[in-house]
Amino acid sequence: NPISKLYTLNSKLLNIMEKAKVLETIKAAGEPINAGKVAELSGLDRKIVDKAMKQLKEEGEIISPKRCYWTAK
């Protein structure tokens, strides 16, 4: 189904853009920050930030130097 494929592609693209925005926000902070601050600075919904950060952590893009705070690797 072409509509279904388009929806899936759009969803994947949106996810990539959200992850990029989260990573960009973390890098721009210049110090470890928590998910709430990422949401505040990026303007993204906290649930989206949490999901993106989970993926970025699994991909090795971000690390946690102290509990609940994150920085780019």
Coordinates of N, CA, C and O in Angstrom, one line a residue:
N1 N 0.8 -1.2 0.0 CA 0.0 0.0 0.0 C 0.9 1.3 0.0 O 1.6 1.5 0.9
P2 N 0.8 2.1 -1.0 CA 1.7 3.3 -1.1 C 1.5 4.3 0.0 O 2.4 4.9 0.5
I3 N 0.2 4.4 0.5 CA -0.1 5.4 1.5 C 0.6 4.9 2.8 O 1.2 5.7 3.6
S4 N 0.5 3.6 3.1 CA 1.1 3.0 4.3 C 2.7 3.2 4.2 O 3.3 3.6 5.2
K5 N 3.3 3.0 3.1 CA 4.7 3.1 2.9 C 5.1 4.6 3.1 O 6.1 4.9 3.7
L6 N 4.3 5.5 2.6 CA 4.6 6.9 2.7 C 4.5 7.4 4.2 O 5.4 8.1 4.7
Y7 N 3.5 6.8 4.9 CA 3.3 7.1 6.3 C 4.5 6.6 7.1 O 5.1 7.4 8.0
T8 N 5.0 5.4 6.8 CA 6.1 4.8 7.5 C 7.4 5.7 7.3 O 8.2 6.0 8.2
L9 N 7.6 6.1 6.0 CA 8.8 6.9 5.6 C 8.7 8.2 6.3 O 9.7 8.7 6.9
N10 N 7.6 8.8 6.4 CA 7.4 10.1 7.0 C 7.7 10.0 8.5 O 8.3 10.9 9.1
S11 N 7.2 8.9 9.1 CA 7.4 8.7 10.5 C 8.9 8.5 10.8 O 9.4 9.1 11.8
K12 N 9.6 7.8 10.0 CA 11.1 7.6 10.2 C 11.8 8.9 10.0 O 12.8 9.2 10.8
L13 N 11.4 9.7 9.0 CA 12.1 11.0 8.8 C 11.9 11.9 10.0 O 12.8 12.6 10.4
L14 N 10.7 12.0 10.5 CA 10.4 12.8 11.6 C 11.2 12.4 12.8 O 11.8 13.2 13.5
N15 N 11.3 11.1 13.0 CA 12.2 10.5 14.1 C 13.6 11.0 14.0 O 14.2 11.4 15.0
I16 N 14.2 10.9 12.8 CA 15.5 11.3 12.5 C 15.7 12.8 12.8 O 16.7 13.2 13.5
M17 N 14.7 13.6 12.4 CA 14.8 15.0 12.7 C 14.7 15.4 14.2 O 15.4 16.2 14.6
E18 N 13.9 14.6 14.9 CA 13.7 14.9 16.3 C 15.0 14.5 17.0 O 15.5 15.2 17.9
K19 N 15.6 13.4 16.7 CA 16.9 12.9 17.3 C 18.0 14.0 17.0 O 18.8 14.3 17.9
A20 N 18.0 14.5 15.8 CA 19.0 15.5 15.4 C 18.8 16.8 16.2 O 19.8 17.3 16.7
K21 N 17.6 17.2 16.4 CA 17.3 18.4 17.2 C 17.7 18.1 18.7 O 18.3 19.0 19.3
V22 N 17.4 17.0 19.2 CA 17.8 16.7 20.6 C 19.4 16.7 20.7 O 19.9 17.3 21.7
L23 N 20.0 16.0 19.8 CA 21.5 16.0 19.9 C 22.1 17.4 19.7 O 23.0 17.7 20.4
E24 N 21.6 18.1 18.8 CA 22.0 19.5 18.6 C 21.8 20.3 19.9 O 22.7 21.1 20.3
T25 N 20.7 20.2 20.6 CA 20.4 20.9 21.8 C 21.4 20.5 22.9 O 21.9 21.4 23.6
I26 N 21.7 19.2 23.0 CA 22.6 18.7 24.0 C 24.0 19.3 23.7 O 24.7 19.8 24.7
K27 N 24.4 19.3 22.5 CA 25.8 19.8 22.1 C 25.8 21.3 22.4 O 26.8 21.8 22.9
A28 N 24.8 22.0 22.1 CA 24.8 23.5 22.2 C 24.8 23.9 23.7 O 25.3 25.0 24.0
A29 N 24.3 23.1 24.6 CA 24.3 23.4 26.0 C 25.7 23.6 26.6 O 25.9 24.4 27.5
G30 N 26.6 22.8 26.0 CA 28.0 23.0 26.5 C 28.3 22.4 27.8 O 29.4 22.5 28.3
E31 N 27.3 21.7 28.4 CA 27.5 21.0 29.7 C 26.4 20.0 29.8 O 25.4 20.0 29.1
P32 N 26.6 19.0 30.6 CA 25.6 17.9 30.8 C 24.2 18.5 31.2 O 24.2 19.4 32.1
I33 N 23.2 18.1 30.5 CA 21.8 18.6 30.9 C 20.8 17.4 31.0 O 21.1 16.3 30.4
N34 N 19.7 17.6 31.7 CA 18.7 16.6 31.8 C 17.7 16.7 30.7 O 17.6 17.7 30.0
A35 N 16.8 15.7 30.6 CA 15.8 15.6 29.6 C 14.8 16.8 29.6 O 14.4 17.3 28.6
G36 N 14.5 17.2 30.9 CA 13.6 18.4 31.0 C 14.2 19.6 30.4 O 13.5 20.4 29.7
K37 N 15.5 19.8 30.6 CA 16.1 21.0 30.0 C 16.2 20.9 28.5 O 16.1 21.9 27.8
V38 N 16.5 19.7 28.0 CA 16.5 19.5 26.6 C 15.1 19.8 26.0 O 15.1 20.5 24.9
A39 N 14.1 19.4 26.6 CA 12.7 19.7 26.1 C 12.5 21.2 26.1 O 12.0 21.8 25.2
E40 N 12.9 21.9 27.2 CA 12.7 23.3 27.3 C 13.5 24.1 26.3 O 12.9 24.9 25.6
L41 N 14.7 23.7 26.1 CA 15.6 24.4 25.1 C 15.2 24.1 23.7 O 15.4 25.0 22.8
S42 N 14.8 22.9 23.4 CA 14.5 22.5 22.0 C 13.1 22.8 21.6 O 12.8 22.9 20.4
G43 N 12.2 23.0 22.6 CA 10.8 23.2 22.2 C 10.0 21.9 21.9 O 8.9 22.0 21.5
L44 N 10.7 20.8 22.0 CA 10.1 19.5 21.7 C 9.3 19.0 23.0 O 9.7 19.3 24.1
D45 N 8.3 18.2 22.8 CA 7.5 17.6 23.8 C 8.5 16.6 24.6 O 9.3 16.0 24.0
R46 N 8.3 16.6 25.9 CA 9.1 15.7 26.8 C 9.1 14.3 26.4 O 10.1 13.6 26.4
K47 N 7.9 13.7 26.0 CA 7.9 12.3 25.5 C 8.7 12.1 24.3 O 9.4 11.1 24.2
I48 N 8.8 13.1 23.4 CA 9.6 12.9 22.2 C 11.1 13.0 22.6 O 11.9 12.2 22.1
V49 N 11.4 13.9 23.5 CA 12.8 14.0 24.0 C 13.2 12.7 24.6 O 14.3 12.2 24.3
D50 N 12.4 12.1 25.5 CA 12.7 10.9 26.2 C 13.0 9.8 25.1 O 13.9 9.0 25.3
K51 N 12.1 9.6 24.2 CA 12.3 8.6 23.1 C 13.5 8.8 22.3 O 14.3 7.9 22.1
A52 N 13.8 10.0 21.9 CA 15.0 10.4 21.1 C 16.3 10.1 21.9 O 17.2 9.5 21.4
M53 N 16.2 10.5 23.2 CA 17.4 10.3 24.1 C 17.7 8.8 24.3 O 18.9 8.4 24.3
K54 N 16.6 8.0 24.4 CA 16.8 6.6 24.6 C 17.5 6.0 23.3 O 18.4 5.2 23.5
Q55 N 17.1 6.4 22.2 CA 17.7 5.9 20.9 C 19.1 6.4 20.8 O 20.0 5.7 20.4
L56 N 19.3 7.7 21.1 CA 20.7 8.3 21.0 C 21.6 7.5 22.0 O 22.8 7.3 21.7
K57 N 21.1 7.2 23.2 CA 21.9 6.4 24.1 C 22.3 5.1 23.6 O 23.4 4.6 23.6
E58 N 21.3 4.4 23.0 CA 21.5 3.0 22.4 C 22.5 3.1 21.2 O 23.2 2.1 21.0
E59 N 22.5 4.2 20.5 CA 23.4 4.4 19.3 C 24.7 4.9 19.8 O 25.6 5.0 18.9
G60 N 24.9 5.2 21.0 CA 26.2 5.6 21.5 C 26.5 7.1 21.2 O 27.7 7.5 21.3
E61 N 25.5 7.9 20.9 CA 25.7 9.3 20.6 C 25.8 10.2 21.8 O 26.4 11.2 21.8
I62 N 25.1 9.7 22.9 CA 25.2 10.5 24.1 C 25.6 9.6 25.3 O 25.4 8.4 25.2
I63 N 26.2 10.2 26.3 CA 26.6 9.5 27.5 C 26.2 10.3 28.7 O 25.9 11.5 28.7
S64 N 26.1 9.6 29.9 CA 25.7 10.2 31.1 C 26.9 10.2 32.1 O 27.2 9.2 32.7
P65 N 27.4 11.4 32.2 CA 28.6 11.6 33.2 C 28.1 11.6 34.6 O 28.9 11.3 35.5
K66 N 26.8 11.9 34.8 CA 26.3 11.8 36.2 C 24.8 11.5 36.0 O 24.2 11.8 35.0
R67 N 24.2 10.9 37.1 CA 22.8 10.4 37.0 C 21.9 11.5 36.4 O 21.8 12.6 36.9
C68 N 21.1 11.0 35.4 CA 20.1 11.8 34.8 C 20.6 13.0 34.0 O 19.7 13.8 33.5
Y69 N 21.8 13.2 33.8 CA 22.4 14.2 33.0 C 23.2 13.6 31.8 O 23.8 12.6 32.0
W70 N 23.0 14.3 30.7 CA 23.6 13.7 29.4 C 24.4 14.7 28.7 O 24.2 15.9 28.7
T71 N 25.4 14.2 27.9 CA 26.2 15.0 27.1 C 26.5 14.2 25.8 O 26.4 13.0 25.8
A72 N 26.9 14.9 24.8 CA 27.3 14.3 23.5 C 28.6 13.6 23.7 O 29.5 14.0 24.4
K73 N 28.7 12.4 23.0 CA 30.0 11.6 23.1 C 31.0 12.3 22.3 O 30.8 12.9 21.3

